[in-house]
Amino acid sequence: MLKIAYLLFFLFFVLMNGYSFAQTFKKDTLPPKKILYFPVIAKSIETNWSFGLAGSATFRLSKSDTTSRTSNIQSVVLYSLKKQFITAINGAEYFKNEKYILNEQISYSSFPDKFWGIGNTTPDSIVEHYSFQQYYLYLHLLRNLGHHFFGGVLYEMQHVYKINYITGGLFDQENIAGRSGYFVSGLGLSLTYDDRNDAFAPDKGNFAQIYFNHFDPLIGSSFNYTNLVVDLRKFLRIYRKQVLALQGFSFSNIGAEVPLRSLASLGGANSMRGYYGGRYRDKQAFVLQAEYRVPIYKSVGIALFGSSGEVGHAIDDFALNGLKYAYGAGLRIRLTKKEKLNLRLDYGIGQGNNQGFYLQLGEAF
């Protein structure tokens, strides 16, 4: 019944967003919106080349509101050369005068993946292949408290099933929680400070957010644990339109058992680029990263980036000699002038044999 319920919610959300898009062309309602539909060719270390269709809608929810940032909803359907299928909707809606902000992520994925075990020192050579299917839902409603502060409530749901792995391999040897499939459901609270001047690619301002999310059998969760996340970002205009972007990010789990895909991890298209997403997993993780963005000509720019991070079972496991690093460079191509939505082409290099190319929509952070 739970699976049917959130599938219906997924369909309802898609239909409602489709309905709102249809309204954007009425002359006597809100100002015109921009809706882009385009074929997608993407690449990351996790998926190799993938192909599909993407859509991006930018709009304002209020006719008279000229101060709020532009709302956006992005959708994508992708199929990769590794036989991975992903469909997702991500959005951020800014209500009148930014009194409320709603962030959402909804996705389904069928994904052959890789696993190296738990910890910060797992060698590249022990990699095991596994596969899973997953439904994911994340809703975060924020209320403006004044002076760029927002209080929020959030809900997260994850159903992971049809996990296929090597019997007697790393999953069994390390007794990985949730390896037979699971459902988790969590409620949480957040506090955010956000004075960035743009939702897609800010060139000045700050973003600071802390939230906790508690997963409990009382709301249908198979496991009892709590996430604690701290996300700090700063954007500095250095020279003309050149921007230095900085981020500090930590992800902590509190609880005896944390299921596989709720563990903290390093790697991916948005953090520690150059490492496979989930290359290192454990209960705790933190990452520091910086990116220098330089416009070159009209809608074309370049970016240089670097990052360092680590995972551990507990906070006192972190040590300077355990830090991982990654660095790289990329190309930026502006797709929409006013909203600064960029096509991002990055090449990241980590330690050892960890490196790869990313072709993505939007900035890493």
Short mmCIF file of C-alpha atoms in Angstrom, two decimals:
data_model
loop_
_atom_site.label_atom_id
_atom_site.label_comp_id
_atom_site.label_asym_id
_atom_site.label_seq_id
_atom_site.Cartn_x
_atom_site.Cartn_y
_atom_site.Cartn_z
CA MET A 1 0.00 0.00 0.00
CA LEU A 2 2.84 2.41 0.78
CA LYS A 3 4.35 1.88 -2.65
CA ILE A 4 1.00 2.53 -4.33
CA ALA A 5 0.48 5.66 -2.22
CA TYR A 6 3.69 7.37 -3.19
CA LEU A 7 3.38 6.28 -6.82
CA LEU A 8 0.01 8.06 -6.89
CA PHE A 9 1.61 11.09 -5.23
CA PHE A 10 4.33 11.05 -7.89
CA LEU A 11 1.74 11.02 -10.69
CA PHE A 12 -0.31 13.73 -8.99
CA PHE A 13 2.77 15.96 -8.67
CA VAL A 14 3.69 15.52 -12.33
CA LEU A 15 0.12 16.26 -13.45
CA MET A 16 -0.11 19.35 -11.25
CA ASN A 17 3.19 20.69 -12.57
CA GLY A 18 2.08 19.95 -16.10
CA TYR A 19 -1.13 21.89 -15.39
CA SER A 20 0.80 24.87 -14.01
CA PHE A 21 3.02 24.91 -17.08
CA ALA A 22 -0.05 24.97 -19.30
CA GLN A 23 -1.25 28.13 -17.56
CA THR A 24 1.90 30.06 -18.37
CA PHE A 25 0.69 31.17 -21.78
CA LYS A 26 -2.53 32.88 -20.65
CA LYS A 27 -2.14 36.58 -21.43
CA ASP A 28 -4.15 37.82 -18.46
CA THR A 29 -2.42 35.80 -15.72
CA LEU A 30 1.23 35.78 -14.74
CA PRO A 31 4.15 37.13 -16.77
CA PRO A 32 5.39 34.80 -19.55
CA LYS A 33 7.49 31.87 -18.40
CA LYS A 34 10.35 30.17 -20.15
CA ILE A 35 10.01 26.47 -20.82
CA LEU A 36 12.79 24.56 -22.53
CA TYR A 37 12.51 20.99 -23.77
CA PHE A 38 15.59 19.49 -25.32
CA PRO A 39 17.30 16.14 -25.98
CA VAL A 40 20.05 15.38 -23.52
CA ILE A 41 23.42 13.74 -23.84
CA ALA A 42 25.03 13.48 -20.40
CA LYS A 43 28.07 11.80 -18.94
CA SER A 44 29.40 11.00 -15.50
CA ILE A 45 31.70 8.41 -13.97
CA GLU A 46 28.69 6.55 -12.58
CA THR A 47 26.62 6.35 -15.78
CA ASN A 48 29.09 6.67 -18.66
CA TRP A 49 27.19 8.24 -21.59
CA SER A 50 23.46 8.61 -21.11
CA PHE A 51 20.75 9.86 -23.44
CA GLY A 52 17.28 11.20 -22.91
CA LEU A 53 15.00 14.21 -22.70
CA ALA A 54 15.11 17.13 -20.27
CA GLY A 55 12.87 20.05 -19.53
CA SER A 56 13.42 23.25 -17.60
CA ALA A 57 10.74 25.76 -16.63
CA THR A 58 11.56 29.15 -15.07
CA PHE A 59 8.70 31.31 -13.81
CA ARG A 60 7.31 33.59 -11.11
CA LEU A 61 4.35 32.53 -9.00
CA SER A 62 3.04 36.06 -8.47
CA LYS A 63 2.20 38.67 -11.11
CA SER A 64 3.16 41.58 -8.88
CA ASP A 65 6.29 40.07 -7.36
CA THR A 66 9.47 41.56 -8.82
CA THR A 67 11.81 40.94 -5.89
CA SER A 68 11.68 37.17 -5.42
CA ARG A 69 14.16 34.95 -7.21
CA THR A 70 12.96 33.05 -10.25
CA SER A 71 11.30 29.71 -9.55
CA ASN A 72 12.40 26.70 -11.53
CA ILE A 73 11.44 23.09 -12.14
CA GLN A 74 13.69 20.68 -14.02
CA SER A 75 12.76 17.23 -15.25
CA VAL A 76 14.83 14.56 -16.94
CA VAL A 77 14.50 11.04 -18.31
CA LEU A 78 17.80 9.27 -19.01
CA TYR A 79 19.02 5.86 -20.13
CA SER A 80 22.74 5.09 -19.98
CA LEU A 81 25.11 2.80 -21.81
CA LYS A 82 25.44 0.90 -18.51
CA LYS A 83 21.70 0.05 -18.71
CA GLN A 84 20.79 2.55 -16.01
CA PHE A 85 17.41 4.26 -16.13
CA ILE A 86 16.68 7.49 -14.27
CA THR A 87 13.68 9.79 -14.27
CA ALA A 88 13.59 12.78 -11.94
CA ILE A 89 11.94 16.11 -11.12
CA ASN A 90 13.80 18.79 -9.15
CA GLY A 91 12.31 22.15 -8.31
CA ALA A 92 12.49 25.31 -6.23
CA GLU A 93 9.36 27.48 -6.05
CA TYR A 94 9.61 30.98 -4.55
CA PHE A 95 6.23 32.27 -3.37
CA LYS A 96 5.30 35.97 -3.26
CA ASN A 97 8.03 38.06 -1.61
CA GLU A 98 9.69 34.73 -0.77
CA LYS A 99 7.40 34.26 2.22
CA TYR A 100 7.59 30.54 1.48
CA ILE A 101 10.00 28.43 -0.56
CA LEU A 102 9.31 24.85 -1.61
CA ASN A 103 12.14 22.56 -2.71
CA GLU A 104 11.39 19.10 -4.06
CA GLN A 105 13.14 16.10 -5.55
CA ILE A 106 11.22 13.12 -6.92
CA SER A 107 12.90 10.27 -8.77
CA TYR A 108 12.87 6.66 -9.84
CA SER A 109 16.06 4.84 -10.77
CA SER A 110 17.08 1.38 -11.88
CA PHE A 111 20.79 1.31 -11.37
CA PRO A 112 23.72 -1.10 -11.77
CA ASP A 113 26.25 0.30 -9.29
CA LYS A 114 29.58 -0.35 -7.56
CA PHE A 115 30.52 -0.96 -3.92
CA TRP A 116 33.94 -0.87 -2.25
CA GLY A 117 32.88 -1.61 1.31
CA ILE A 118 32.69 0.72 4.30
CA GLY A 119 35.45 3.09 5.41
CA ASN A 120 37.98 5.67 4.33
CA THR A 121 40.76 3.27 3.29
CA THR A 122 39.01 0.74 1.03
CA PRO A 123 41.27 -0.18 -1.93
CA ASP A 124 40.18 0.24 -5.55
CA SER A 125 40.82 -3.46 -6.25
CA ILE A 126 38.00 -4.86 -4.07
CA VAL A 127 35.15 -3.26 -6.04
CA GLU A 128 31.97 -5.34 -6.37
CA HIS A 129 29.09 -4.77 -8.75
CA TYR A 130 25.49 -4.74 -7.59
CA SER A 131 22.18 -3.33 -8.80
CA PHE A 132 19.04 -1.85 -7.24
CA GLN A 133 15.80 -0.05 -7.96
CA GLN A 134 14.72 2.98 -5.98
CA TYR A 135 11.88 5.45 -5.50
CA TYR A 136 12.89 8.68 -3.80
CA LEU A 137 10.91 11.67 -2.52
CA TYR A 138 12.21 14.80 -0.79
CA LEU A 139 10.03 17.78 0.16
CA HIS A 140 11.32 20.85 2.00
CA LEU A 141 9.03 23.78 2.83
CA LEU A 142 10.69 26.92 4.19
CA ARG A 143 9.05 29.91 5.90
CA ASN A 144 10.65 33.35 5.74
CA LEU A 145 11.56 34.51 9.25
CA GLY A 146 12.97 37.84 8.11
CA HIS A 147 16.50 39.12 7.43
CA HIS A 148 17.15 36.25 4.97
CA PHE A 149 16.48 33.55 7.59
CA PHE A 150 14.12 30.65 6.90
CA GLY A 151 12.70 27.96 9.16
CA GLY A 152 11.70 24.73 7.47
CA VAL A 153 10.05 21.35 7.73
CA LEU A 154 11.07 18.46 5.51
CA TYR A 155 10.05 14.95 4.60
CA GLU A 156 12.20 12.30 2.96
CA MET A 157 11.20 8.86 1.70
CA GLN A 158 13.31 6.20 0.06
CA HIS A 159 12.27 2.74 -1.09
CA VAL A 160 15.16 0.56 -2.26
CA TYR A 161 14.32 -2.89 -3.58
CA LYS A 162 15.44 -5.64 -5.97
CA ILE A 163 19.00 -5.36 -4.67
CA ASN A 164 21.15 -7.92 -6.45
CA TYR A 165 24.62 -8.52 -5.06
CA ILE A 166 27.25 -11.26 -4.82
CA THR A 167 26.29 -13.72 -2.11
CA GLY A 168 29.12 -14.03 0.40
CA GLY A 169 30.76 -10.86 -0.93
CA LEU A 170 31.29 -7.48 0.73
CA PHE A 171 27.61 -6.94 1.51
CA ASP A 172 27.43 -10.15 3.55
CA GLN A 173 30.96 -9.95 4.98
CA GLU A 174 30.36 -6.42 6.33
CA ASN A 175 26.73 -7.12 7.26
CA ILE A 176 25.48 -4.07 5.35
CA ALA A 177 22.12 -2.87 6.68
CA GLY A 178 19.32 -2.89 4.11
CA ARG A 179 21.04 -5.22 1.64
CA SER A 180 17.79 -7.18 1.24
CA GLY A 181 15.78 -4.04 0.43
CA TYR A 182 14.13 -1.49 2.69
CA PHE A 183 11.79 1.46 3.08
CA VAL A 184 12.71 4.57 5.10
CA SER A 185 10.58 7.58 5.96
CA GLY A 186 11.77 10.62 7.88
CA LEU A 187 10.60 14.00 9.17
CA GLY A 188 12.86 16.90 10.08
CA LEU A 189 13.42 20.59 10.73
CA SER A 190 15.81 23.10 9.21
CA LEU A 191 17.24 26.57 9.69
CA THR A 192 18.56 28.42 6.63
CA TYR A 193 20.22 31.74 5.89
CA ASP A 194 20.12 32.63 2.19
CA ASP A 195 20.94 35.98 0.61
CA ARG A 196 22.25 34.70 -2.74
CA ASN A 197 21.28 36.86 -5.70
CA ASP A 198 20.45 33.99 -8.06
CA ALA A 199 19.11 30.45 -7.77
CA PHE A 200 21.15 28.89 -10.61
CA ALA A 201 24.57 30.57 -10.56
CA PRO A 202 24.92 33.24 -7.86
CA ASP A 203 27.84 35.64 -8.07
CA LYS A 204 27.45 37.08 -4.59
CA GLY A 205 25.84 36.15 -1.31
CA ASN A 206 25.79 33.41 1.28
CA PHE A 207 23.92 30.20 1.92
CA ALA A 208 24.02 28.44 5.30
CA GLN A 209 21.74 25.56 6.20
CA ILE A 210 21.54 23.06 9.01
CA TYR A 211 18.87 20.38 9.23
CA PHE A 212 18.13 17.09 10.88
CA ASN A 213 15.86 14.35 9.58
CA HIS A 214 14.67 11.55 11.86
CA PHE A 215 13.68 8.20 10.36
CA ASP A 216 11.40 6.21 12.63
CA PRO A 217 9.16 3.10 12.49
CA LEU A 218 6.32 5.33 13.74
CA ILE A 219 6.19 6.87 10.24
CA GLY A 220 6.79 3.65 8.35
CA SER A 221 10.59 3.44 8.35
CA SER A 222 12.36 0.08 8.43
CA PHE A 223 15.27 1.64 10.34
CA ASN A 224 15.60 4.09 13.22
CA TYR A 225 18.32 6.72 12.72
CA THR A 226 18.85 10.46 12.26
CA ASN A 227 20.64 12.51 9.59
CA LEU A 228 22.34 15.77 10.54
CA VAL A 229 23.47 17.96 7.62
CA VAL A 230 25.39 21.24 7.57
CA ASP A 231 25.82 23.06 4.23
CA LEU A 232 27.76 26.36 4.10
CA ARG A 233 28.37 28.28 0.85
CA LYS A 234 29.82 31.68 -0.01
CA PHE A 235 29.96 33.44 -3.39
CA LEU A 236 32.40 36.30 -4.00
CA ARG A 237 32.63 38.53 -7.06
CA ILE A 238 36.41 38.82 -7.43
CA TYR A 239 37.03 40.83 -10.61
CA ARG A 240 34.36 42.05 -13.00
CA LYS A 241 32.16 38.97 -13.45
CA GLN A 242 34.64 36.43 -12.11
CA VAL A 243 33.29 34.48 -9.14
CA LEU A 244 34.89 32.48 -6.34
CA ALA A 245 32.45 29.89 -4.94
CA LEU A 246 33.22 28.13 -1.64
CA GLN A 247 31.43 25.29 0.13
CA GLY A 248 31.80 23.35 3.35
CA PHE A 249 29.50 20.33 3.72
CA SER A 250 29.08 17.69 6.41
CA PHE A 251 26.70 14.72 6.60
CA SER A 252 26.35 12.73 9.82
CA ASN A 253 24.26 9.70 10.77
CA ILE A 254 23.23 8.92 14.34
CA GLY A 255 21.92 5.42 14.99
CA ALA A 256 23.00 1.81 15.37
CA GLU A 257 22.00 0.76 11.83
CA VAL A 258 22.00 3.01 8.77
CA PRO A 259 20.88 1.44 5.47
CA LEU A 260 23.15 1.30 2.46
CA ARG A 261 22.00 4.29 0.43
CA SER A 262 21.54 6.54 3.47
CA LEU A 263 25.21 6.26 4.41
CA ALA A 264 27.40 9.33 3.97
CA SER A 265 29.53 9.16 0.83
CA LEU A 266 32.17 10.91 -1.25
CA GLY A 267 32.17 11.45 -5.00
CA GLY A 268 29.77 12.40 -7.76
CA ALA A 269 29.00 15.21 -10.18
CA ASN A 270 28.48 17.86 -7.48
CA SER A 271 31.06 17.03 -4.83
CA MET A 272 34.59 15.59 -5.01
CA ARG A 273 34.38 15.45 -8.80
CA GLY A 274 36.77 12.79 -10.08
CA TYR A 275 35.57 10.09 -7.67
CA TYR A 276 32.78 7.66 -8.42
CA GLY A 277 29.67 8.63 -6.44
CA GLY A 278 29.81 6.49 -3.30
CA ARG A 279 33.44 5.49 -3.81
CA TYR A 280 33.87 5.92 -0.05
CA ARG A 281 30.97 5.31 2.36
CA ASP A 282 30.54 5.45 6.13
CA LYS A 283 28.34 7.05 8.79
CA GLN A 284 30.03 10.47 8.64
CA ALA A 285 31.47 12.58 5.82
CA PHE A 286 32.67 16.11 5.22
CA VAL A 287 33.82 17.96 2.10
CA LEU A 288 35.45 21.35 1.47
CA GLN A 289 35.41 22.62 -2.11
CA ALA A 290 36.15 25.77 -4.08
CA GLU A 291 35.46 26.79 -7.67
CA TYR A 292 36.67 29.82 -9.63
CA ARG A 293 34.28 30.77 -12.46
CA VAL A 294 35.50 33.02 -15.26
CA PRO A 295 33.40 34.28 -18.21
CA ILE A 296 35.33 34.15 -21.47
CA TYR A 297 33.12 35.33 -24.32
CA LYS A 298 29.38 36.05 -24.33
CA SER A 299 27.70 32.85 -23.05
CA VAL A 300 30.92 30.83 -22.67
CA GLY A 301 33.05 30.55 -19.53
CA ILE A 302 35.51 28.29 -17.75
CA ALA A 303 35.85 27.04 -14.18
CA LEU A 304 38.70 25.70 -12.06
CA PHE A 305 37.81 23.64 -8.99
CA GLY A 306 39.33 21.70 -6.13
CA SER A 307 38.02 19.76 -3.14
CA SER A 308 39.07 17.71 -0.16
CA GLY A 309 37.06 15.35 2.03
CA GLU A 310 36.90 12.24 4.17
CA VAL A 311 34.48 9.65 5.57
CA GLY A 312 34.54 8.01 9.00
CA HIS A 313 32.50 5.88 11.38
CA ALA A 314 32.62 8.64 14.01
CA ILE A 315 33.83 12.23 14.08
CA ASP A 316 37.01 11.33 15.96
CA ASP A 317 37.99 9.02 13.06
CA PHE A 318 38.83 12.05 10.90
CA ALA A 319 42.53 12.82 10.49
CA LEU A 320 44.63 14.97 8.18
CA ASN A 321 46.44 11.95 6.76
CA GLY A 322 43.10 10.47 5.72
CA LEU A 323 41.99 13.38 3.55
CA LYS A 324 41.14 12.68 -0.09
CA TYR A 325 41.56 15.40 -2.70
CA ALA A 326 40.27 16.13 -6.19
CA TYR A 327 40.73 18.92 -8.70
CA GLY A 328 39.82 19.78 -12.25
CA ALA A 329 38.55 22.26 -14.79
CA GLY A 330 35.47 22.74 -16.91
CA LEU A 331 33.60 24.67 -19.55
CA ARG A 332 30.37 26.61 -18.99
CA ILE A 333 27.81 27.39 -21.71
CA ARG A 334 24.92 29.69 -20.78
CA LEU A 335 21.56 28.27 -21.92
CA THR A 336 19.37 31.10 -20.64
CA LYS A 337 20.74 34.61 -20.27
CA LYS A 338 18.58 36.05 -17.51
CA GLU A 339 18.35 33.00 -15.24
CA LYS A 340 22.01 31.98 -15.72
CA LEU A 341 21.27 28.31 -16.34
CA ASN A 342 24.52 26.73 -17.54
CA LEU A 343 25.51 23.57 -19.34
CA ARG A 344 28.47 22.25 -17.37
CA LEU A 345 31.34 20.20 -18.83
CA ASP A 346 33.87 19.20 -16.15
CA TYR A 347 36.84 16.89 -15.90
CA GLY A 348 37.74 15.87 -12.35
CA ILE A 349 40.88 14.11 -11.11
CA GLY A 350 41.19 12.37 -7.75
CA GLN A 351 43.85 10.21 -6.14
CA GLY A 352 44.96 6.97 -7.73
CA ASN A 353 42.88 5.93 -10.75
CA ASN A 354 39.94 8.13 -9.83
CA GLN A 355 39.12 10.57 -12.61
CA GLY A 356 36.38 11.26 -15.12
CA PHE A 357 34.33 13.57 -17.31
CA TYR A 358 30.96 15.13 -16.41
CA LEU A 359 28.39 16.70 -18.70
CA GLN A 360 25.64 18.16 -16.52
CA LEU A 361 22.95 20.86 -16.31
CA GLY A 362 23.51 23.59 -13.69
CA GLU A 363 26.41 24.39 -11.39
CA ALA A 364 27.81 21.87 -8.91
CA PHE A 365 26.84 24.15 -5.99
#
